[in-house]
Short mmCIF file of C-alpha atoms in Angstrom, two decimals:
data_model
loop_
_atom_site.label_atom_id
_atom_site.label_comp_id
_atom_site.label_asym_id
_atom_site.label_seq_id
_atom_site.Cartn_x
_atom_site.Cartn_y
_atom_site.Cartn_z
CA UNK A 68 134.90 -44.81 -17.63
CA UNK A 69 135.88 -41.85 -19.78
CA UNK A 70 137.83 -42.56 -22.93
CA UNK A 71 141.44 -41.41 -22.80
CA UNK A 72 141.35 -39.78 -26.24
CA UNK A 73 138.07 -38.00 -25.71
CA UNK A 74 138.48 -34.29 -26.47
CA UNK A 75 137.36 -31.93 -23.75
CA UNK A 76 134.32 -29.80 -24.57
CA UNK A 77 135.10 -26.19 -25.26
CA UNK A 78 132.81 -23.83 -23.41
CA UNK A 79 132.29 -20.38 -24.87
CA UNK A 80 131.33 -17.81 -22.27
CA UNK A 81 128.57 -15.26 -22.77
CA UNK A 82 131.06 -12.41 -23.20
CA UNK A 83 133.01 -14.36 -25.81
CA UNK A 84 129.77 -15.08 -27.68
CA UNK A 85 128.88 -11.40 -27.67
CA UNK A 86 132.39 -10.48 -28.82
CA UNK A 87 132.24 -13.07 -31.65
CA UNK A 88 128.89 -11.68 -32.75
CA UNK A 89 130.18 -8.10 -32.75
CA UNK A 90 133.27 -9.19 -34.67
CA UNK A 91 131.23 -10.46 -37.65
CA UNK A 92 129.18 -7.27 -37.99
CA UNK A 93 130.13 -5.20 -40.99
CA UNK A 94 128.72 -5.05 -44.54
CA UNK A 95 125.22 -6.21 -43.59
CA UNK A 96 124.67 -3.80 -40.72
CA UNK A 97 126.31 -0.88 -42.54
CA UNK A 98 124.26 -1.40 -45.72
CA UNK A 99 120.98 -1.65 -43.82
CA UNK A 100 121.78 1.34 -41.61
CA UNK A 101 122.75 3.49 -44.60
CA UNK A 102 119.46 2.47 -46.21
CA UNK A 103 117.71 4.55 -43.52
CA UNK A 104 119.07 7.64 -45.24
CA UNK A 105 117.63 11.14 -45.72
CA UNK A 106 115.03 10.13 -48.38
CA UNK A 107 114.16 7.05 -46.33
CA UNK A 108 113.63 8.99 -43.11
CA UNK A 109 111.53 11.51 -45.06
CA UNK A 110 109.37 8.68 -46.44
CA UNK A 111 108.89 6.97 -43.07
CA UNK A 112 108.14 10.30 -41.35
CA UNK A 113 105.53 11.22 -43.94
CA UNK A 114 103.94 7.77 -43.85
CA UNK A 115 103.79 7.79 -40.04
CA UNK A 116 102.15 11.23 -39.95
CA UNK A 117 99.58 10.33 -42.62
CA UNK A 118 98.78 6.70 -41.78
CA UNK A 119 99.93 6.11 -38.21
CA UNK A 120 101.02 2.53 -37.55
CA UNK A 121 99.22 0.95 -40.51
CA UNK A 122 102.40 0.48 -42.58
CA UNK A 123 104.22 -1.60 -39.96
CA UNK A 124 103.14 -4.90 -41.53
CA UNK A 125 104.62 -3.71 -44.84
CA UNK A 126 107.94 -3.06 -43.10
CA UNK A 127 107.83 -6.64 -41.80
CA UNK A 128 107.33 -8.03 -45.32
CA UNK A 129 109.98 -5.76 -46.81
CA UNK A 130 112.46 -7.10 -44.24
CA UNK A 131 112.24 -10.58 -45.77
CA UNK A 132 112.68 -9.12 -49.25
CA UNK A 133 115.76 -7.18 -48.20
CA UNK A 134 117.30 -10.26 -46.57
CA UNK A 135 116.82 -12.23 -49.82
CA UNK A 136 118.45 -9.57 -52.00
CA UNK A 137 121.36 -8.76 -49.68
CA UNK A 138 122.10 -12.42 -48.98
CA UNK A 139 122.44 -13.12 -52.71
CA UNK A 140 124.82 -10.16 -53.00
CA UNK A 141 126.98 -11.32 -50.09
CA UNK A 142 127.04 -14.94 -51.35
CA UNK A 143 128.05 -13.84 -54.86
CA UNK A 144 130.92 -11.84 -53.38
CA UNK A 145 132.12 -14.61 -51.07
CA UNK A 146 132.00 -17.36 -53.72
CA UNK A 147 133.47 -15.45 -56.68
CA UNK A 148 135.68 -12.90 -54.95
CA UNK A 149 134.33 -10.33 -57.42
CA UNK A 150 131.95 -7.40 -57.23
CA UNK A 151 128.68 -7.11 -59.13
CA UNK A 152 130.22 -4.77 -61.73
CA UNK A 153 132.88 -7.37 -62.54
CA UNK A 154 130.36 -10.18 -62.93
CA UNK A 155 127.90 -8.17 -65.03
CA UNK A 156 130.69 -7.24 -67.48
CA UNK A 157 131.97 -10.81 -67.72
CA UNK A 158 128.57 -12.47 -68.12
CA UNK A 159 126.47 -9.90 -70.02
CA UNK A 160 128.96 -7.90 -72.05
CA UNK A 161 130.07 -4.30 -72.38
CA UNK A 162 126.79 -2.84 -73.70
CA UNK A 163 124.66 -4.14 -70.81
CA UNK A 164 127.37 -3.08 -68.36
CA UNK A 165 127.50 0.45 -69.79
CA UNK A 166 123.75 1.07 -69.49
CA UNK A 167 123.71 -0.51 -66.02
CA UNK A 168 126.48 1.80 -64.83
CA UNK A 169 124.78 4.87 -66.33
CA UNK A 170 121.56 4.13 -64.44
CA UNK A 171 123.47 3.39 -61.24
CA UNK A 172 125.50 6.60 -61.50
CA UNK A 173 122.43 8.79 -62.06
CA UNK A 174 120.49 7.17 -59.23
CA UNK A 175 123.40 7.19 -56.80
CA UNK A 176 124.44 10.77 -57.55
CA UNK A 177 120.92 12.05 -56.92
CA UNK A 178 120.68 10.02 -53.71
CA UNK A 179 124.11 11.24 -52.54
CA UNK A 180 122.97 14.83 -53.07
CA UNK A 181 119.94 13.97 -50.93
CA UNK A 182 122.27 12.81 -48.12
CA UNK A 183 124.12 16.12 -48.09
CA UNK A 184 120.77 17.89 -48.13
CA UNK A 185 119.95 15.88 -44.99
CA UNK A 186 123.25 16.98 -43.40
CA UNK A 187 122.48 20.61 -44.26
CA UNK A 188 118.95 20.34 -42.86
CA UNK A 189 120.18 18.68 -39.68
CA UNK A 190 122.75 21.43 -39.16
CA UNK A 191 120.14 24.16 -39.51
CA UNK A 192 117.75 22.33 -37.18
CA UNK A 193 120.52 22.37 -34.57
CA UNK A 194 121.15 26.09 -35.09
CA UNK A 195 124.30 25.80 -37.20
CA UNK A 196 125.00 27.33 -40.60
CA UNK A 197 124.96 24.76 -43.40
CA UNK A 198 127.56 26.88 -45.23
CA UNK A 199 130.03 26.05 -42.46
CA UNK A 200 128.89 22.61 -41.31
CA UNK A 201 128.57 20.93 -44.74
CA UNK A 202 132.12 21.89 -45.89
CA UNK A 203 133.56 20.71 -42.55
CA UNK A 204 131.78 17.33 -42.77
CA UNK A 205 132.79 16.99 -46.42
CA UNK A 206 136.46 17.60 -45.63
CA UNK A 207 136.39 15.08 -42.77
CA UNK A 208 134.66 12.43 -44.92
CA UNK A 209 137.19 12.80 -47.74
CA UNK A 210 140.17 12.83 -45.36
CA UNK A 211 138.97 9.75 -43.48
CA UNK A 212 138.28 7.67 -46.61
CA UNK A 213 141.53 8.68 -48.34
CA UNK A 214 143.63 7.95 -45.27
CA UNK A 215 141.85 4.88 -43.95
CA UNK A 216 141.99 1.16 -44.69
CA UNK A 217 138.86 -0.90 -45.27
CA UNK A 218 138.79 -2.15 -41.68
CA UNK A 219 139.23 1.35 -40.20
CA UNK A 220 136.50 2.78 -42.41
CA UNK A 221 134.24 -0.16 -41.52
CA UNK A 222 134.73 0.47 -37.79
CA UNK A 223 133.85 4.14 -38.25
CA UNK A 224 130.73 3.27 -40.25
CA UNK A 225 129.65 0.80 -37.57
CA UNK A 226 129.94 3.55 -34.97
CA UNK A 227 127.88 5.87 -37.19
CA UNK A 228 125.24 3.12 -37.39
CA UNK A 229 124.66 3.58 -33.65
CA UNK A 230 123.08 6.99 -34.30
CA UNK A 231 119.94 5.14 -35.40
CA UNK A 232 119.40 4.22 -31.74
CA UNK A 233 118.11 7.76 -31.30
CA UNK A 234 114.84 6.82 -33.01
CA UNK A 235 114.30 3.91 -30.65
CA UNK A 236 115.05 6.11 -27.63
CA UNK A 237 112.59 8.69 -29.01
CA UNK A 238 109.76 6.15 -29.01
CA UNK A 239 110.44 5.12 -25.43
CA UNK A 240 110.43 8.79 -24.42
CA UNK A 241 107.02 9.12 -26.09
CA UNK A 242 105.69 5.98 -24.28
CA UNK A 243 102.99 5.05 -26.83
CA UNK A 244 100.45 2.27 -26.31
CA UNK A 245 102.24 -0.76 -27.77
CA UNK A 246 99.03 -2.78 -28.18
CA UNK A 247 97.94 -1.07 -31.43
CA UNK A 248 101.55 -1.04 -32.61
CA UNK A 249 101.94 -4.81 -32.30
CA UNK A 250 98.55 -5.38 -33.90
CA UNK A 251 99.45 -3.21 -36.90
CA UNK A 252 102.72 -5.12 -37.33
CA UNK A 253 101.01 -8.51 -37.72
CA UNK A 254 97.52 -7.68 -39.04
CA UNK A 255 97.61 -6.36 -42.63
CA UNK A 256 95.47 -3.37 -43.56
CA UNK A 257 95.08 -1.68 -46.90
CA UNK A 258 93.32 1.31 -48.39
CA UNK A 259 92.20 1.38 -52.01
CA UNK A 260 93.14 4.94 -52.80
CA UNK A 261 95.89 6.44 -54.90
CA UNK A 262 97.78 8.25 -52.12
CA UNK A 263 97.98 5.11 -50.00
CA UNK A 264 99.25 2.99 -52.92
CA UNK A 265 101.85 5.61 -53.77
CA UNK A 266 103.01 5.61 -50.16
CA UNK A 267 103.40 1.81 -50.31
CA UNK A 268 105.48 2.15 -53.48
CA UNK A 269 107.71 4.78 -51.87
CA UNK A 270 108.18 2.65 -48.73
CA UNK A 271 109.25 -0.42 -50.73
CA UNK A 272 111.38 1.62 -53.12
CA UNK A 273 113.36 3.38 -50.40
CA UNK A 274 114.12 0.11 -48.54
CA UNK A 275 115.32 -2.29 -51.27
CA UNK A 276 117.80 -0.35 -53.43
CA UNK A 277 120.27 -1.15 -56.24
CA UNK A 278 123.09 0.74 -54.56
CA UNK A 279 122.69 -1.44 -51.46
CA UNK A 280 123.24 -4.58 -53.55
CA UNK A 281 126.40 -3.21 -55.18
CA UNK A 282 127.82 -1.96 -51.89
CA UNK A 283 127.09 -5.23 -50.09
CA UNK A 284 128.84 -7.41 -52.66
CA UNK A 285 131.82 -5.10 -53.11
CA UNK A 286 132.39 -4.63 -49.38
CA UNK A 287 132.28 -8.41 -48.82
CA UNK A 288 135.01 -8.74 -51.47
CA UNK A 289 137.04 -5.81 -50.08
CA UNK A 290 136.80 -7.26 -46.58
CA UNK A 291 138.23 -10.55 -47.89
CA UNK A 292 135.30 -12.75 -46.86
CA UNK A 293 135.70 -16.29 -48.20
CA UNK A 294 133.05 -18.96 -48.53
CA UNK A 295 134.40 -20.89 -45.52
CA UNK A 296 133.54 -17.99 -43.22
CA UNK A 297 130.39 -17.02 -45.10
CA UNK A 298 127.94 -18.30 -42.42
CA UNK A 299 129.14 -15.52 -40.12
CA UNK A 300 128.66 -12.94 -42.89
CA UNK A 301 125.19 -14.34 -43.53
CA UNK A 302 124.39 -13.74 -39.87
CA UNK A 303 125.55 -10.14 -40.32
CA UNK A 304 123.28 -9.75 -43.38
CA UNK A 305 120.20 -11.10 -41.60
CA UNK A 306 120.82 -9.10 -38.43
CA UNK A 307 121.58 -5.94 -40.41
CA UNK A 308 118.39 -6.14 -42.48
CA UNK A 309 116.31 -6.87 -39.38
CA UNK A 310 117.90 -4.02 -37.40
CA UNK A 311 117.60 -1.53 -40.25
CA UNK A 312 113.90 -2.21 -40.63
CA UNK A 313 113.30 -2.12 -36.87
CA UNK A 314 114.70 1.42 -37.00
CA UNK A 315 112.42 2.21 -39.98
CA UNK A 316 109.46 0.97 -37.97
CA UNK A 317 110.43 3.11 -34.97
CA UNK A 318 110.60 6.22 -37.18
CA UNK A 319 107.02 5.49 -38.26
CA UNK A 320 105.99 4.81 -34.66
CA UNK A 321 107.49 8.08 -33.38
CA UNK A 322 105.62 10.17 -35.97
CA UNK A 323 102.49 8.03 -35.77
CA UNK A 324 102.29 8.34 -31.98
CA UNK A 325 102.56 12.13 -32.11
CA UNK A 326 101.84 13.76 -35.47
CA UNK A 327 99.18 11.32 -36.71
CA UNK A 328 97.27 11.34 -33.42
CA UNK A 329 97.45 15.16 -33.35
CA UNK A 330 96.19 15.46 -36.93
CA UNK A 331 99.45 16.99 -38.15
CA UNK A 332 100.77 15.91 -41.55
CA UNK A 333 104.37 16.50 -42.63
CA UNK A 334 106.13 16.12 -45.96
CA UNK A 335 109.73 15.74 -44.77
CA UNK A 336 111.90 14.56 -41.89
CA UNK A 337 112.87 18.18 -41.16
CA UNK A 338 109.23 19.12 -40.61
CA UNK A 339 108.79 16.07 -38.39
CA UNK A 340 111.74 17.08 -36.20
CA UNK A 341 110.45 20.65 -35.88
CA UNK A 342 106.94 19.57 -34.90
CA UNK A 343 108.05 16.80 -32.52
CA UNK A 344 109.73 19.24 -30.12
CA UNK A 345 106.60 21.21 -29.09
CA UNK A 346 104.44 18.08 -29.16
CA UNK A 347 106.66 15.59 -27.34
CA UNK A 348 109.41 17.69 -25.75
CA UNK A 349 112.78 19.06 -26.78
CA UNK A 350 114.54 15.72 -26.25
CA UNK A 351 112.30 13.98 -28.78
CA UNK A 352 112.92 16.64 -31.42
CA UNK A 353 116.67 16.67 -30.72
CA UNK A 354 116.99 12.88 -30.90
CA UNK A 355 115.05 12.81 -34.18
CA UNK A 356 117.43 15.43 -35.59
CA UNK A 357 120.51 13.52 -34.36
CA UNK A 358 119.20 10.40 -36.09
CA UNK A 359 118.74 12.32 -39.34
CA UNK A 360 122.23 13.80 -39.11
CA UNK A 361 123.95 10.48 -38.31
CA UNK A 362 122.09 8.56 -41.02
CA UNK A 363 122.85 11.24 -43.62
CA UNK A 364 126.58 11.27 -42.83
CA UNK A 365 126.73 7.47 -42.89
CA UNK A 366 124.94 7.30 -46.25
CA UNK A 367 127.03 10.19 -47.63
CA UNK A 368 130.07 7.95 -47.15
CA UNK A 369 128.50 4.69 -48.33
CA UNK A 370 126.63 5.91 -51.46
CA UNK A 371 129.74 7.26 -53.24
CA UNK A 372 131.63 4.10 -52.24
CA UNK A 373 128.90 1.98 -53.81
CA UNK A 374 129.19 4.04 -57.00
CA UNK A 375 132.97 3.94 -57.35
CA UNK A 376 133.16 0.25 -56.42
CA UNK A 377 130.71 -0.66 -59.19
CA UNK A 378 132.13 1.60 -61.92
CA UNK A 379 135.74 0.60 -61.19
CA UNK A 380 134.77 -3.07 -61.28
CA UNK A 381 132.80 -2.66 -64.49
CA UNK A 382 135.75 -1.16 -66.34
CA UNK A 383 138.43 -3.34 -64.76
CA UNK A 384 140.19 -0.62 -62.77
CA UNK A 385 141.91 -1.17 -59.44
CA UNK A 386 139.60 -0.43 -56.54
CA UNK A 387 139.04 -0.93 -52.84
CA UNK A 388 139.80 0.84 -49.58
CA UNK A 389 142.61 -1.66 -49.00
CA UNK A 390 144.38 -0.32 -52.09
CA UNK A 391 146.86 2.54 -51.92
CA UNK A 392 145.80 5.77 -53.63
CA UNK A 393 148.64 5.46 -56.16
CA UNK A 394 147.46 1.95 -57.10
CA UNK A 395 143.77 2.88 -57.50
CA UNK A 396 143.74 6.56 -58.55
CA UNK A 397 140.43 6.44 -60.44
CA UNK A 398 138.65 4.79 -57.49
CA UNK A 399 139.70 7.50 -55.03
CA UNK A 400 139.44 10.54 -57.31
CA UNK A 401 135.96 9.58 -58.52
CA UNK A 402 134.94 9.20 -54.87
CA UNK A 403 136.29 12.67 -54.06
CA UNK A 404 134.57 14.13 -57.13
CA UNK A 405 131.16 12.71 -56.23
CA UNK A 406 131.39 13.88 -52.61
CA UNK A 407 132.56 17.39 -53.54
CA UNK A 408 129.94 17.82 -56.27
CA UNK A 409 127.12 16.67 -53.98
CA UNK A 410 128.23 18.88 -51.09
CA UNK A 411 128.62 21.97 -53.25
CA UNK A 412 125.31 21.31 -54.99
CA UNK A 413 123.25 21.54 -51.81
CA UNK A 414 124.87 24.88 -50.94
CA UNK A 415 123.49 26.54 -54.08
CA UNK A 416 120.43 28.59 -53.01
CA UNK A 417 117.04 27.88 -54.56
CA UNK A 418 117.76 24.50 -56.13
CA UNK A 419 114.84 22.01 -56.35
CA UNK A 420 116.27 19.36 -54.02
CA UNK A 421 112.87 17.67 -53.71
CA UNK A 422 112.75 17.11 -57.49
CA UNK A 423 116.30 15.74 -57.47
CA UNK A 424 115.34 13.27 -54.74
CA UNK A 425 112.32 12.23 -56.80
CA UNK A 426 114.44 11.71 -59.93
CA UNK A 427 116.95 9.59 -58.01
CA UNK A 428 114.13 7.45 -56.59
CA UNK A 429 112.69 7.13 -60.10
CA UNK A 430 116.05 5.94 -61.46
CA UNK A 431 116.23 3.41 -58.61
CA UNK A 432 112.70 2.22 -59.45
CA UNK A 433 113.66 1.66 -63.09
CA UNK A 434 116.94 0.00 -62.24
CA UNK A 435 115.91 -2.39 -59.46
CA UNK A 436 113.85 -4.89 -61.55
CA UNK A 437 116.61 -4.95 -64.20
CA UNK A 438 119.25 -5.58 -61.54
CA UNK A 439 117.20 -8.35 -59.89
CA UNK A 440 116.88 -10.17 -63.24
CA UNK A 441 120.65 -9.95 -63.82
CA UNK A 442 121.35 -11.09 -60.25
CA UNK A 443 119.05 -14.12 -60.55
CA UNK A 444 120.92 -15.19 -63.66
CA UNK A 445 124.27 -14.78 -61.93
CA UNK A 446 123.36 -16.52 -58.69
CA UNK A 447 121.91 -19.52 -60.61
CA UNK A 448 124.91 -19.88 -62.95
CA UNK A 449 126.34 -23.35 -62.31
CA UNK A 450 129.79 -22.50 -63.69
CA UNK A 451 129.96 -19.39 -61.54
CA UNK A 452 128.40 -20.55 -58.26
CA UNK A 453 128.73 -24.35 -58.29
CA UNK A 454 127.02 -25.82 -55.23
CA UNK A 455 126.31 -22.36 -53.86
CA UNK A 456 123.59 -21.57 -56.39
CA UNK A 457 120.16 -20.54 -55.17
CA UNK A 458 117.97 -23.29 -53.79
CA UNK A 459 114.46 -23.64 -55.21
CA UNK A 460 112.90 -21.87 -52.25
CA UNK A 461 115.31 -18.96 -52.61
CA UNK A 462 114.48 -18.69 -56.30
CA UNK A 463 110.74 -18.73 -55.64
CA UNK A 464 111.08 -15.87 -53.15
CA UNK A 465 113.49 -13.93 -55.37
CA UNK A 466 111.35 -14.35 -58.50
CA UNK A 467 108.25 -13.34 -56.54
CA UNK A 468 110.08 -10.26 -55.29
CA UNK A 469 111.22 -9.41 -58.82
CA UNK A 470 107.67 -9.69 -60.17
CA UNK A 471 106.35 -7.58 -57.29
CA UNK A 472 108.98 -4.88 -57.77
CA UNK A 473 108.31 -4.84 -61.52
CA UNK A 474 104.58 -4.32 -60.90
CA UNK A 475 105.41 -1.62 -58.35
CA UNK A 476 107.66 0.11 -60.90
CA UNK A 477 105.00 0.05 -63.61
CA UNK A 478 102.42 1.40 -61.17
CA UNK A 479 104.84 4.10 -60.04
CA UNK A 480 104.88 5.51 -63.55
CA UNK A 481 101.29 4.90 -64.59
CA UNK A 482 99.48 6.33 -61.55
CA UNK A 483 100.68 9.96 -61.97
CA UNK A 484 99.42 9.90 -65.58
CA UNK A 485 95.93 8.71 -64.69
CA UNK A 486 95.47 10.69 -61.45
CA UNK A 487 96.47 14.04 -59.96
CA UNK A 488 98.42 12.39 -57.15
CA UNK A 489 102.09 13.14 -56.57
CA UNK A 490 104.85 10.72 -55.64
CA UNK A 491 105.44 10.76 -51.85
CA UNK A 492 109.11 10.81 -50.95
#
């Protein structure tokens, strides 16, 4: 006999489950999708054309590293209700905060310029003048961010994240043999030569970035995520990192299945898009270009936001897309300044954009180990995090990642001095 007070079981239909899953997507998916930006696509394209599928196992490992870093950022935001800039100032003082913000600003500005360079390149690949297209995109970006709330901007960024599907569609158009692809993803391979090692460094460096950490934590705070609902945000972080790196892998696969097998080597995503069309058909080249354009626009919005979130937090100024412009003037005007400067910069003829991209990646390489050390101290602070501190396993992984990134950073600077190799970006 059934008990009278027994509560009926609530059944959640498949459509409601899908809707619930889509509802939690946000900071994690946006951060990971923006990470596949213009420098990232250039790196993955170059690696795929030079080494085929052999870097896929590295992408798999990097995925775990990115999940560790972004989860700590999201948890810090949910528990404390503060961004990374706030916490660094409170725990480590003004001097450390100042140097941290200087490094972040230099790295982010260079990377933002690279995004607008990607927009300009995509426009020219599609037969449009960059002198018209870049100003139009810039005006729309500024208008949308100034007029939108956090939730409206988040919805737009999620839509922009869908452009990365073009790389997956490209691979299925190419119809490569998936046997070697799967084998390369699970069976490690390595070459003991300078160019290969430099390519590994570039692949790791373009995937796990300081700006991604700052944006993740700040957007979790701006969205109003609290610790009670954090499990859903954690799901977003894990899915976002996994999805972002699946897209990275498909970029490598698309260039590996065509350029590598044809003996063609490229140095940039623009070259890859140009060569793909005659090799694999116009649709493949067009889809590759669409992916570059969408990723560049997405990152051109997110990178400046990461910068102004962090700097505003560090100096105690009002910030956030949920704030009115009159209440957070520095936040919005600094955002406009960074976007305008970056857009105008790429329109100046003859500038060494490749060198600027390299300098921004170098600043990221210097900054990342420093940031990881600061983050580990924050996330293990009992007064700050209470019962939500890192578990031992999380610390082991995070410390291992920090040591690895530090070694990578040292190697990144030593190798050019002892060899004639250049840094692949």
